[in-house]
Amino acid sequence: QVQLVESGGGSVQFGGSLRLSCTASRVTADRYIIGWFRQAPGKGREEVSCIVTSDGSTNYADSVKGRFTISRDNAKRTVYLQMDALRTEDSAVYYCAADPLPRSTIVTPAFVENKCRGRDFRSWGQGTQVTVSS
């Protein structure tokens, strides 16, 4: 099972930027869907963004569209989440997660969106705290 380690969290002021990294090890599948999720105190875990490692297909939650950008570097086995124009409501623990995609899976925008929203991923990182102050 793939192992994930997040980094890059921290404290930033309103309107600032952070870049999170998610590095994978024990990779065995040809392709994965990697997602970023977050959980604020007293709230449920919500999806932020997902990316397919093979073709770069992406999905974003409405709350982060235009502000966050997900990308991947397959050679480094790392997925990034560039977060700009941060708001106080973005404060949360951010987790990355991975799920292998069988070769039979046809990747469409609807598939990526539904998979991301479903939050049904086999492997999860330990999380990294992001705090945005006003």
PDB file of C-alpha atoms in Angstrom:
ATOM      1  CA  GLN A   1       0.000   0.000   0.000  1.00  0.00           C
ATOM      2  CA  VAL A   2       1.344   3.388  -0.971  1.00  0.00           C
ATOM      3  CA  GLN A   3       2.580   5.607   1.851  1.00  0.00           C
ATOM      4  CA  LEU A   4       2.092   9.367   1.776  1.00  0.00           C
ATOM      5  CA  VAL A   5       3.866  12.188   3.570  1.00  0.00           C
ATOM      6  CA  GLU A   6       2.569  15.759   3.499  1.00  0.00           C
ATOM      7  CA  SER A   7       4.648  18.855   4.091  1.00  0.00           C
ATOM      8  CA  GLY A   8       4.465  22.603   3.624  1.00  0.00           C
ATOM      9  CA  GLY A   9       1.805  23.565   6.101  1.00  0.00           C
ATOM     10  CA  GLY A  10       2.162  26.523   8.401  1.00  0.00           C
ATOM     11  CA  SER A  11       0.738  29.862   9.437  1.00  0.00           C
ATOM     12  CA  VAL A  12       0.051  32.662   6.994  1.00  0.00           C
ATOM     13  CA  GLN A  13      -1.915  35.874   6.946  1.00  0.00           C
ATOM     14  CA  PHE A  14      -5.122  36.456   5.022  1.00  0.00           C
ATOM     15  CA  GLY A  15      -4.373  36.746   1.322  1.00  0.00           C
ATOM     16  CA  GLY A  16      -1.089  34.887   1.603  1.00  0.00           C
ATOM     17  CA  SER A  17       0.131  31.735  -0.099  1.00  0.00           C
ATOM     18  CA  LEU A  18       1.375  28.296   0.831  1.00  0.00           C
ATOM     19  CA  ARG A  19       2.416  25.269  -1.178  1.00  0.00           C
ATOM     20  CA  LEU A  20       1.725  21.815   0.179  1.00  0.00           C
ATOM     21  CA  SER A  21       3.575  18.725  -0.999  1.00  0.00           C
ATOM     22  CA  CYS A  22       2.524  15.083  -0.883  1.00  0.00           C
ATOM     23  CA  THR A  23       5.272  12.569  -1.553  1.00  0.00           C
ATOM     24  CA  ALA A  24       4.480   8.924  -2.174  1.00  0.00           C
ATOM     25  CA  SER A  25       6.507   5.810  -1.511  1.00  0.00           C
ATOM     26  CA  ARG A  26       5.851   2.112  -2.035  1.00  0.00           C
ATOM     27  CA  VAL A  27       4.184   2.945  -5.329  1.00  0.00           C
ATOM     28  CA  THR A  28       3.065  -0.206  -7.100  1.00  0.00           C
ATOM     29  CA  ALA A  29       0.304   0.806  -9.512  1.00  0.00           C
ATOM     30  CA  ASP A  30       0.771   2.383 -12.940  1.00  0.00           C
ATOM     31  CA  ARG A  31      -1.454   5.313 -12.063  1.00  0.00           C
ATOM     32  CA  TYR A  32      -3.259   6.816  -9.119  1.00  0.00           C
ATOM     33  CA  ILE A  33      -5.766   9.451  -8.316  1.00  0.00           C
ATOM     34  CA  ILE A  34      -4.315  11.689  -5.626  1.00  0.00           C
ATOM     35  CA  GLY A  35      -6.504  13.991  -3.606  1.00  0.00           C
ATOM     36  CA  TRP A  36      -6.136  16.811  -1.131  1.00  0.00           C
ATOM     37  CA  PHE A  37      -8.726  16.964   1.622  1.00  0.00           C
ATOM     38  CA  ARG A  38      -9.102  19.128   4.678  1.00  0.00           C
ATOM     39  CA  GLN A  39     -10.788  19.029   8.047  1.00  0.00           C
ATOM     40  CA  ALA A  40     -11.395  22.006  10.283  1.00  0.00           C
ATOM     41  CA  PRO A  41     -12.193  21.642  14.001  1.00  0.00           C
ATOM     42  CA  GLY A  42     -15.743  20.475  14.531  1.00  0.00           C
ATOM     43  CA  LYS A  43     -16.336  19.879  10.837  1.00  0.00           C
ATOM     44  CA  GLY A  44     -16.270  16.879   8.568  1.00  0.00           C
ATOM     45  CA  ARG A  45     -13.529  16.111   6.098  1.00  0.00           C
ATOM     46  CA  GLU A  46     -14.093  17.809   2.762  1.00  0.00           C
ATOM     47  CA  GLU A  47     -12.492  17.400  -0.610  1.00  0.00           C
ATOM     48  CA  VAL A  48     -10.291  20.186  -1.931  1.00  0.00           C
ATOM     49  CA  SER A  49      -8.795  18.952  -5.176  1.00  0.00           C
ATOM     50  CA  CYS A  50      -7.807  15.774  -6.987  1.00  0.00           C
ATOM     51  CA  ILE A  51      -5.455  14.853  -9.817  1.00  0.00           C
ATOM     52  CA  VAL A  52      -4.854  11.755 -11.906  1.00  0.00           C
ATOM     53  CA  THR A  53      -1.155  10.970 -12.113  1.00  0.00           C
ATOM     54  CA  SER A  54      -1.213   9.592 -15.668  1.00  0.00           C
ATOM     55  CA  ASP A  55      -2.927  12.359 -17.610  1.00  0.00           C
ATOM     56  CA  GLY A  56      -3.137  15.217 -15.108  1.00  0.00           C
ATOM     57  CA  SER A  57      -6.934  15.387 -15.037  1.00  0.00           C
ATOM     58  CA  THR A  58      -8.021  17.575 -12.156  1.00  0.00           C
ATOM     59  CA  ASN A  59     -11.017  18.508 -10.066  1.00  0.00           C
ATOM     60  CA  TYR A  60     -11.505  21.361  -7.604  1.00  0.00           C
ATOM     61  CA  ALA A  61     -14.051  22.119  -4.938  1.00  0.00           C
ATOM     62  CA  ASP A  62     -16.038  25.259  -5.722  1.00  0.00           C
ATOM     63  CA  SER A  63     -14.661  26.943  -2.606  1.00  0.00           C
ATOM     64  CA  VAL A  64     -11.075  26.844  -3.927  1.00  0.00           C
ATOM     65  CA  LYS A  65     -11.513  27.248  -7.683  1.00  0.00           C
ATOM     66  CA  GLY A  66      -9.368  30.056  -9.021  1.00  0.00           C
ATOM     67  CA  ARG A  67      -7.265  30.170  -5.835  1.00  0.00           C
ATOM     68  CA  PHE A  68      -5.738  26.698  -5.503  1.00  0.00           C
ATOM     69  CA  THR A  69      -3.787  24.755  -8.121  1.00  0.00           C
ATOM     70  CA  ILE A  70      -2.979  21.063  -7.959  1.00  0.00           C
ATOM     71  CA  SER A  71      -0.074  19.643  -9.945  1.00  0.00           C
ATOM     72  CA  ARG A  72       2.122  16.586 -10.020  1.00  0.00           C
ATOM     73  CA  ASP A  73       5.730  15.640 -10.672  1.00  0.00           C
ATOM     74  CA  ASN A  74       5.669  11.947 -11.433  1.00  0.00           C
ATOM     75  CA  ALA A  75       9.453  11.654 -11.447  1.00  0.00           C
ATOM     76  CA  LYS A  76       9.498  12.876  -7.857  1.00  0.00           C
ATOM     77  CA  ARG A  77       6.304  10.992  -6.975  1.00  0.00           C
ATOM     78  CA  THR A  78       5.003  14.220  -5.529  1.00  0.00           C
ATOM     79  CA  VAL A  79       1.727  16.094  -5.827  1.00  0.00           C
ATOM     80  CA  TYR A  80       1.569  19.773  -4.967  1.00  0.00           C
ATOM     81  CA  LEU A  81      -1.226  22.046  -3.853  1.00  0.00           C
ATOM     82  CA  GLN A  82      -0.455  25.698  -4.488  1.00  0.00           C
ATOM     83  CA  MET A  83      -2.772  27.768  -2.320  1.00  0.00           C
ATOM     84  CA  ASP A  84      -3.093  31.469  -3.097  1.00  0.00           C
ATOM     85  CA  ALA A  85      -5.393  34.185  -1.787  1.00  0.00           C
ATOM     86  CA  LEU A  86      -5.853  32.215   1.413  1.00  0.00           C
ATOM     87  CA  ARG A  87      -8.824  32.966   3.630  1.00  0.00           C
ATOM     88  CA  THR A  88      -9.414  32.292   7.297  1.00  0.00           C
ATOM     89  CA  GLU A  89     -11.950  29.630   6.346  1.00  0.00           C
ATOM     90  CA  ASP A  90      -9.151  27.687   4.618  1.00  0.00           C
ATOM     91  CA  SER A  91      -7.652  26.941   8.034  1.00  0.00           C
ATOM     92  CA  ALA A  92      -7.687  23.193   8.589  1.00  0.00           C
ATOM     93  CA  VAL A  93      -5.597  20.069   8.697  1.00  0.00           C
ATOM     94  CA  TYR A  94      -4.853  19.129   5.098  1.00  0.00           C
ATOM     95  CA  TYR A  95      -4.501  15.494   4.137  1.00  0.00           C
ATOM     96  CA  CYS A  96      -3.435  13.886   0.911  1.00  0.00           C
ATOM     97  CA  ALA A  97      -4.806  10.543  -0.132  1.00  0.00           C
ATOM     98  CA  ALA A  98      -4.195   8.085  -2.937  1.00  0.00           C
ATOM     99  CA  ASP A  99      -6.107   5.343  -4.676  1.00  0.00           C
ATOM    100  CA  PRO A 100      -4.813   3.180  -7.504  1.00  0.00           C
ATOM    101  CA  LEU A 101      -6.632   3.280 -10.808  1.00  0.00           C
ATOM    102  CA  PRO A 102      -6.958  -0.012 -12.685  1.00  0.00           C
ATOM    103  CA  ARG A 103      -6.105   0.052 -16.369  1.00  0.00           C
ATOM    104  CA  SER A 104      -9.758  -0.664 -17.087  1.00  0.00           C
ATOM    105  CA  THR A 105     -10.847   2.635 -15.503  1.00  0.00           C
ATOM    106  CA  ILE A 106     -11.837   5.254 -18.042  1.00  0.00           C
ATOM    107  CA  VAL A 107     -10.912   8.652 -16.692  1.00  0.00           C
ATOM    108  CA  THR A 108     -13.479  11.345 -17.453  1.00  0.00           C
ATOM    109  CA  PRO A 109     -14.130  14.678 -15.743  1.00  0.00           C
ATOM    110  CA  ALA A 110     -17.201  13.125 -14.116  1.00  0.00           C
ATOM    111  CA  PHE A 111     -15.173  10.195 -12.817  1.00  0.00           C
ATOM    112  CA  VAL A 112     -12.574  12.468 -11.232  1.00  0.00           C
ATOM    113  CA  GLU A 113     -15.240  14.679  -9.692  1.00  0.00           C
ATOM    114  CA  ASN A 114     -17.224  11.770  -8.246  1.00  0.00           C
ATOM    115  CA  LYS A 115     -14.136   9.988  -6.986  1.00  0.00           C
ATOM    116  CA  CYS A 116     -12.891  13.149  -5.319  1.00  0.00           C
ATOM    117  CA  ARG A 117     -16.228  13.898  -3.686  1.00  0.00           C
ATOM    118  CA  GLY A 118     -16.586  10.309  -2.514  1.00  0.00           C
ATOM    119  CA  ARG A 119     -13.377  10.571  -0.480  1.00  0.00           C
ATOM    120  CA  ASP A 120     -13.021   6.785  -0.724  1.00  0.00           C
ATOM    121  CA  PHE A 121      -9.240   6.509  -0.898  1.00  0.00           C
ATOM    122  CA  ARG A 122      -7.176   3.602   0.396  1.00  0.00           C
ATOM    123  CA  SER A 123      -4.096   5.454   1.568  1.00  0.00           C
ATOM    124  CA  TRP A 124      -3.939   8.620   3.653  1.00  0.00           C
ATOM    125  CA  GLY A 125      -1.157  10.806   4.930  1.00  0.00           C
ATOM    126  CA  GLN A 126      -0.824  12.060   8.479  1.00  0.00           C
ATOM    127  CA  GLY A 127      -1.946  15.599   7.678  1.00  0.00           C
ATOM    128  CA  THR A 128      -0.379  19.039   7.838  1.00  0.00           C
ATOM    129  CA  GLN A 129      -1.847  22.064   9.601  1.00  0.00           C
ATOM    130  CA  VAL A 130      -2.676  25.228   7.692  1.00  0.00           C
ATOM    131  CA  THR A 131      -3.637  28.288   9.711  1.00  0.00           C
ATOM    132  CA  VAL A 132      -4.734  31.543   8.089  1.00  0.00           C
ATOM    133  CA  SER A 133      -5.003  34.567  10.333  1.00  0.00           C
ATOM    134  CA  SER A 134      -6.901  37.765   9.661  1.00  0.00           C
TER     135      SER A 134
END
